[in-house]
PDB file of C-alpha atoms and ligand atoms in Angstrom:
ATOM      1  CA  MET A   1      42.753 -26.784  40.018  1.00 47.00           C
ATOM      2  CA  ARG A   2      39.386 -25.859  41.346  1.00 54.00           C
ATOM      3  CA  THR A   3      39.496 -22.703  39.246  1.00 52.00           C
ATOM      4  CA  LEU A   4      40.363 -24.659  36.237  1.00 50.00           C
ATOM      5  CA  LEU A   5      37.583 -27.045  36.601  1.00 48.00           C
ATOM      6  CA  LEU A   6      35.154 -24.263  37.031  1.00 48.00           C
ATOM      7  CA  ALA A   7      36.594 -22.528  33.992  1.00 50.00           C
ATOM      8  CA  SER A   8      36.377 -25.592  31.822  1.00 49.00           C
ATOM      9  CA  ALA A   9      32.865 -26.123  33.078  1.00 48.00           C
ATOM     10  CA  PHE A  10      32.027 -22.556  32.131  1.00 45.00           C
ATOM     11  CA  ILE A  11      33.410 -23.004  28.702  1.00 44.00           C
ATOM     12  CA  ALA A  12      31.707 -26.327  28.336  1.00 47.00           C
ATOM     13  CA  ALA A  13      28.489 -24.421  29.043  1.00 48.00           C
ATOM     14  CA  LEU A  14      29.283 -21.769  26.590  1.00 46.00           C
ATOM     15  CA  VAL A  15      30.308 -24.376  23.929  1.00 47.00           C
ATOM     16  CA  GLY A  16      27.070 -26.255  24.738  1.00 49.00           C
ATOM     17  CA  SER A  17      24.918 -23.208  24.362  1.00 49.00           C
ATOM     18  CA  SER A  18      26.434 -22.325  21.028  1.00 50.00           C
ATOM     19  CA  ALA A  19      24.902 -25.861  19.891  1.00 59.00           C
ATOM     20  CA  ILE A  20      21.621 -24.054  19.934  1.00 65.00           C
ATOM     21  CA  PRO A  21      21.158 -22.768  16.456  1.00 67.00           C
ATOM     22  CA  VAL A  22      22.119 -19.051  16.451  1.00 67.00           C
ATOM     23  CA  PRO A  23      19.513 -16.957  14.768  1.00 68.00           C
ATOM     24  CA  VAL A  24      20.504 -16.084  11.404  1.00 64.00           C
ATOM     25  CA  PRO A  25      19.295 -12.587  10.436  1.00 63.00           C
ATOM     26  CA  VAL A  26      16.148 -12.986   8.386  1.00 59.00           C
ATOM     27  CA  PRO A  27      14.867 -10.000   6.388  1.00 58.00           C
ATOM     28  CA  ALA A  28      12.013  -8.328   8.224  1.00 63.00           C
ATOM     29  CA  PRO A  29       8.366  -9.399   6.993  1.00 66.00           C
ATOM     30  CA  TYR A  30       7.570  -6.882   4.315  1.00 76.00           C
ATOM     31  CA  HIS A  31       4.281  -5.634   3.424  1.00 86.00           C
ATOM     32  CA  ALA A  32       4.614  -4.224  -0.182  1.00 89.00           C
ATOM     33  CA  PHE A  33       3.106  -0.748  -0.586  1.00 92.00           C
ATOM     34  CA  CYS A  34       2.647   2.148  -2.896  1.00 94.00           C
ATOM     35  CA  ARG A  35       2.369   5.577  -1.754  1.00 97.00           C
ATOM     36  CA  THR A  36       1.640   8.382  -4.342  1.00 97.00           C
ATOM     37  CA  LEU A  37       0.597  11.983  -4.399  1.00 98.00           C
ATOM     38  CA  TRP A  38      -1.955  13.407  -6.740  1.00 98.00           C
ATOM     39  CA  LEU A  39      -2.647  16.912  -7.580  1.00 97.00           C
ATOM     40  CA  PHE A  40      -5.925  18.358  -9.008  1.00 97.00           C
ATOM     41  CA  ALA A  41      -7.027  21.821  -9.939  1.00 96.00           C
ATOM     42  CA  THR A  42     -10.291  20.724  -8.809  1.00 95.00           C
ATOM     43  CA  PRO A  43     -11.954  21.134  -5.269  1.00 96.00           C
ATOM     44  CA  CYS A  44     -11.505  18.271  -2.877  1.00 97.00           C
ATOM     45  CA  ALA A  45     -15.240  17.616  -2.465  1.00 96.00           C
ATOM     46  CA  GLU A  46     -15.518  16.843  -6.191  1.00 96.00           C
ATOM     47  CA  VAL A  47     -12.270  14.742  -6.305  1.00 97.00           C
ATOM     48  CA  SER A  48     -13.334  12.739  -3.178  1.00 97.00           C
ATOM     49  CA  ALA A  49     -16.969  12.284  -4.549  1.00 97.00           C
ATOM     50  CA  THR A  50     -15.658  11.056  -7.729  1.00 97.00           C
ATOM     51  CA  ILE A  51     -13.255   8.504  -6.291  1.00 96.00           C
ATOM     52  CA  LEU A  52     -15.946   7.371  -3.963  1.00 96.00           C
ATOM     53  CA  GLY A  53     -18.429   6.897  -6.799  1.00 93.00           C
ATOM     54  CA  GLN A  54     -15.708   4.689  -8.713  1.00 92.00           C
ATOM     55  CA  ILE A  55     -15.021   2.666  -5.542  1.00 92.00           C
ATOM     56  CA  GLN A  56     -18.842   1.879  -5.136  1.00 89.00           C
ATOM     57  CA  ALA A  57     -19.251   1.166  -8.871  1.00 86.00           C
ATOM     58  CA  TYR A  58     -16.459  -1.519  -8.290  1.00 80.00           C
ATOM     59  CA  ASP A  59     -17.931  -2.963  -5.231  1.00 72.00           C
ATOM     60  CA  PRO A  60     -18.848  -6.372  -6.135  1.00 66.00           C
ATOM     61  CA  LEU A  61     -22.084  -6.297  -4.113  1.00 63.00           C
ATOM     62  CA  ILE A  62     -23.214  -3.359  -6.236  1.00 61.00           C
ATOM     63  CA  GLY A  63     -22.614  -4.793  -9.591  1.00 55.00           C
ATOM     64  CA  CYS A  64     -18.912  -5.289 -10.951  1.00 58.00           C
ATOM     65  CA  GLU A  65     -18.238  -8.853 -10.408  1.00 55.00           C
ATOM     66  CA  ASN A  66     -14.618  -8.804 -11.432  1.00 56.00           C
ATOM     67  CA  CYS A  67     -13.676  -5.434  -9.526  1.00 69.00           C
ATOM     68  CA  GLN A  68     -12.844  -6.431  -5.992  1.00 84.00           C
ATOM     69  CA  TYR A  69     -12.909  -3.110  -4.271  1.00 91.00           C
ATOM     70  CA  ALA A  70     -14.771  -2.661  -1.164  1.00 91.00           C
ATOM     71  CA  LEU A  71     -15.453   0.525   0.703  1.00 94.00           C
ATOM     72  CA  VAL A  72     -14.475   0.314   4.566  1.00 96.00           C
ATOM     73  CA  SER A  73     -15.036   3.859   5.755  1.00 97.00           C
ATOM     74  CA  THR A  74     -15.129   7.471   4.901  1.00 97.00           C
ATOM     75  CA  THR A  75     -14.730  10.683   6.922  1.00 96.00           C
ATOM     76  CA  ALA A  76     -14.693  14.341   5.634  1.00 90.00           C
ATOM     77  CA  ARG A  77     -11.010  14.130   4.590  1.00 96.00           C
ATOM     78  CA  SER A  78     -10.340  10.495   3.784  1.00 98.00           C
ATOM     79  CA  ILE A  79     -11.759   7.278   2.314  1.00 98.00           C
ATOM     80  CA  LYS A  80     -10.656   3.802   3.364  1.00 98.00           C
ATOM     81  CA  ALA A  81     -11.264   0.875   1.070  1.00 97.00           C
ATOM     82  CA  ASN A  82      -9.678  -2.423   0.353  1.00 94.00           C
ATOM     83  CA  HIS A  83      -9.110  -4.523  -2.757  1.00 92.00           C
ATOM     84  CA  THR A  84      -8.781  -8.389  -3.057  1.00 88.00           C
ATOM     85  CA  SER A  85      -7.411 -10.392  -6.058  1.00 80.00           C
ATOM     86  CA  PRO A  86      -9.846 -12.461  -8.149  1.00 76.00           C
ATOM     87  CA  ASP A  87      -8.497 -15.660  -6.663  1.00 76.00           C
ATOM     88  CA  GLY A  88      -9.087 -14.155  -3.157  1.00 77.00           C
ATOM     89  CA  LEU A  89      -5.406 -14.827  -2.009  1.00 80.00           C
ATOM     90  CA  GLN A  90      -4.050 -11.197  -1.931  1.00 83.00           C
ATOM     91  CA  ALA A  91      -5.715  -8.367  -0.206  1.00 89.00           C
ATOM     92  CA  GLU A  92      -4.581  -4.616   0.103  1.00 92.00           C
ATOM     93  CA  ASP A  93      -5.693  -1.663   2.255  1.00 95.00           C
ATOM     94  CA  ILE A  94      -6.163   1.493   0.533  1.00 97.00           C
ATOM     95  CA  THR A  95      -6.233   4.853   2.280  1.00 98.00           C
ATOM     96  CA  ILE A  96      -6.898   8.104   0.406  1.00 98.00           C
ATOM     97  CA  THR A  97      -6.563  11.497   2.104  1.00 98.00           C
ATOM     98  CA  PHE A  98      -7.760  14.928   0.757  1.00 98.00           C
ATOM     99  CA  ASN A  99      -6.228  18.227   1.489  1.00 97.00           C
ATOM    100  CA  PRO A 100      -7.369  21.421   0.101  1.00 96.00           C
ATOM    101  CA  THR A 101      -4.740  23.531  -1.651  1.00 93.00           C
ATOM    102  CA  VAL A 102      -4.953  27.116  -0.535  1.00 86.00           C
ATOM    103  CA  MET A 103      -3.675  29.037  -3.566  1.00 79.00           C
ATOM    104  CA  THR A 104      -5.471  27.294  -6.397  1.00 80.00           C
ATOM    105  CA  ALA A 105      -8.629  26.013  -4.735  1.00 89.00           C
ATOM    106  CA  GLY A 106      -7.428  22.579  -5.874  1.00 96.00           C
ATOM    107  CA  CYS A 107      -6.734  19.348  -4.080  1.00 97.00           C
ATOM    108  CA  ARG A 108      -3.726  17.479  -2.918  1.00 97.00           C
ATOM    109  CA  VAL A 109      -4.398  13.796  -2.321  1.00 98.00           C
ATOM    110  CA  THR A 110      -2.226  11.347  -0.826  1.00 98.00           C
ATOM    111  CA  ALA A 111      -3.075   7.635  -1.654  1.00 98.00           C
ATOM    112  CA  GLN A 112      -1.512   4.430  -0.248  1.00 97.00           C
ATOM    113  CA  SER A 113      -2.162   0.846  -1.107  1.00 95.00           C
ATOM    114  CA  THR A 114      -0.641  -1.638   1.355  1.00 94.00           C
ATOM    115  CA  SER A 115      -0.496  -5.424   0.885  1.00 91.00           C
ATOM    116  CA  LEU A 116      -2.004  -7.234   4.060  1.00 88.00           C
ATOM    117  CA  GLY A 117       0.019 -10.275   3.591  1.00 82.00           C
ATOM    118  CA  PHE A 118       3.815 -10.549   3.715  1.00 70.00           C
ATOM    119  CA  THR A 119       5.203 -10.367   0.078  1.00 64.00           C
ATOM    120  CA  SER A 120       8.415 -10.317  -1.863  1.00 58.00           C
ATOM    121  CA  LEU A 121       9.982  -7.150  -2.839  1.00 60.00           C
ATOM    122  CA  LEU A 122       8.151  -7.332  -6.218  1.00 64.00           C
ATOM    123  CA  ASP A 123       4.303  -7.020  -6.532  1.00 73.00           C
ATOM    124  CA  ASN A 124       4.243  -6.608 -10.319  1.00 78.00           C
ATOM    125  CA  GLY A 125       2.815  -3.144  -9.663  1.00 85.00           C
ATOM    126  CA  LEU A 126      -0.269  -4.522  -7.950  1.00 87.00           C
ATOM    127  CA  ASN A 127      -0.337  -1.800  -5.146  1.00 91.00           C
ATOM    128  CA  TYR A 128       0.347   1.119  -7.801  1.00 93.00           C
ATOM    129  CA  CYS A 129      -2.415  -0.290 -10.037  1.00 90.00           C
ATOM    130  CA  ASN A 130      -4.828  -0.738  -7.157  1.00 91.00           C
ATOM    131  CA  LEU A 131      -4.659   3.290  -6.912  1.00 94.00           C
ATOM    132  CA  TYR A 132      -4.050   4.029 -10.484  1.00 92.00           C
ATOM    133  CA  ASN A 133      -6.945   1.923 -12.041  1.00 89.00           C
ATOM    134  CA  LEU A 134      -9.277   3.646  -9.689  1.00 92.00           C
ATOM    135  CA  LEU A 135      -8.402   6.957 -10.772  1.00 93.00           C
ATOM    136  CA  SER A 136      -8.110   6.275 -14.531  1.00 91.00           C
ATOM    137  CA  ALA A 137     -11.547   4.594 -14.484  1.00 90.00           C
ATOM    138  CA  SER A 138     -13.131   7.509 -12.854  1.00 93.00           C
ATOM    139  CA  GLY A 139     -11.711   9.812 -15.518  1.00 94.00           C
ATOM    140  CA  LEU A 140      -9.721  11.786 -13.065  1.00 97.00           C
ATOM    141  CA  THR A 141      -6.327  11.166 -14.712  1.00 96.00           C
ATOM    142  CA  SER A 142      -7.500  13.382 -17.458  1.00 96.00           C
ATOM    143  CA  SER A 143      -8.948  16.286 -15.220  1.00 95.00           C
ATOM    144  CA  PRO A 144      -7.413  19.801 -15.014  1.00 93.00           C
ATOM    145  CA  GLY A 145      -4.223  20.164 -13.503  1.00 94.00           C
ATOM    146  CA  PHE A 146      -3.820  16.358 -12.721  1.00 97.00           C
ATOM    147  CA  MET A 147      -0.250  15.330 -11.680  1.00 96.00           C
ATOM    148  CA  GLU A 148       1.074  12.402 -10.123  1.00 96.00           C
ATOM    149  CA  MET A 149       4.122  12.431  -7.872  1.00 96.00           C
ATOM    150  CA  THR A 150       5.807   9.319  -6.550  1.00 95.00           C
ATOM    151  CA  ASN A 151       8.797   7.171  -7.226  1.00 93.00           C
ATOM    152  CA  GLU A 152      10.110   3.571  -6.932  1.00 89.00           C
ATOM    153  CA  TRP A 153      10.962   3.987  -3.294  1.00 89.00           C
ATOM    154  CA  ALA A 154       7.592   5.348  -2.194  1.00 93.00           C
ATOM    155  CA  CYS A 155       5.665   2.946  -4.661  1.00 93.00           C
ATOM    156  CA  LEU A 156       6.748  -0.414  -5.597  1.00 87.00           C
ATOM    157  CA  GLY A 157       6.554  -1.081  -9.127  1.00 82.00           C
ATOM    158  CA  TYR A 158       6.145   2.455 -10.142  1.00 87.00           C
ATOM    159  CA  GLY A 159       7.591   3.096 -13.648  1.00 80.00           C
ATOM    160  CA  LEU A 160       7.569  -0.671 -14.342  1.00 78.00           C
ATOM    161  CA  ALA A 161       3.807  -1.577 -13.953  1.00 76.00           C
ATOM    162  CA  THR A 162       1.284  -1.797 -16.812  1.00 80.00           C
ATOM    163  CA  CYS A 163      -2.087  -1.286 -15.247  1.00 82.00           C
ATOM    164  CA  LYS A 164      -5.003  -2.864 -17.054  1.00 67.00           C
ATOM    165  CA  ALA A 165      -8.104  -1.234 -15.617  1.00 54.00           C
TER     166      ALA A 165
HETATM  167  C1  NAG B 201     -12.766  -5.476   2.925  1.00 62.69           C
HETATM  168  O1  NAG B 201     -13.692  -4.632   3.488  1.00 62.69           O
HETATM  169  C2  NAG B 201     -14.986  -5.103   3.600  1.00 62.69           C
HETATM  170  C3  NAG B 201     -15.964  -4.036   4.044  1.00 62.69           C
HETATM  171  O2  NAG B 201     -15.499  -3.380   5.166  1.00 62.69           O
HETATM  172  C4  NAG B 201     -14.725  -6.252   4.626  1.00 62.69           C
HETATM  173  O3  NAG B 201     -16.172  -6.886   4.785  1.00 62.69           O
HETATM  174  C5  NAG B 201     -13.715  -7.269   4.033  1.00 62.69           C
HETATM  175  O4  NAG B 201     -13.744  -8.299   4.885  1.00 62.69           O
HETATM  176  C6  NAG B 201     -12.496  -6.570   3.903  1.00 62.69           C
HETATM  177  N1  NAG B 201     -11.629  -7.451   3.154  1.00 62.69           N
HETATM  178  C7  NAG B 201     -10.419  -7.815   3.692  1.00 62.69           C
HETATM  179  C8  NAG B 201      -9.434  -8.689   2.951  1.00 62.69           C
HETATM  180  O5  NAG B 201      -9.961  -6.953   4.585  1.00 62.69           O
END
């Protein structure tokens, strides 16, 4: 009898605790991003100087009011910048890394743009265009040997985005 009482108390406790809402699995917060690889038959020093110049030309403090890129930091091998939307509601971190290619004296560049806020799985190519607009405005998309390698898993919106620089 006593065991029965204990058992029912135990069951009541279990049932009672199940009244606490059981967490429903929620998709992990997602930061939309685009990661891409660019190849150039041009030395990294030249490629990085061109990209840096374009970010600075797009710095609202320096002149272009409607181009919201800001330089964050540079090292010999990388550039960090950010981009904000005109309404100021969205911001993305940009990291561009430069690696010389041994065989052709060219440059292999990895570029990533990541939304700082949590976003849906669709960013309308925002992160891709952050990177591509910088490159096309600087003229590097028509430089010798230019090649872009990414896909829609590494770069949200790739193949769908129409970037207007
Ligand atoms: C972007 O970078 C600039 C320069 O470092 C900084 O002042 C600004 O707060 C950054 N913006 C965001 C949204 O992180």
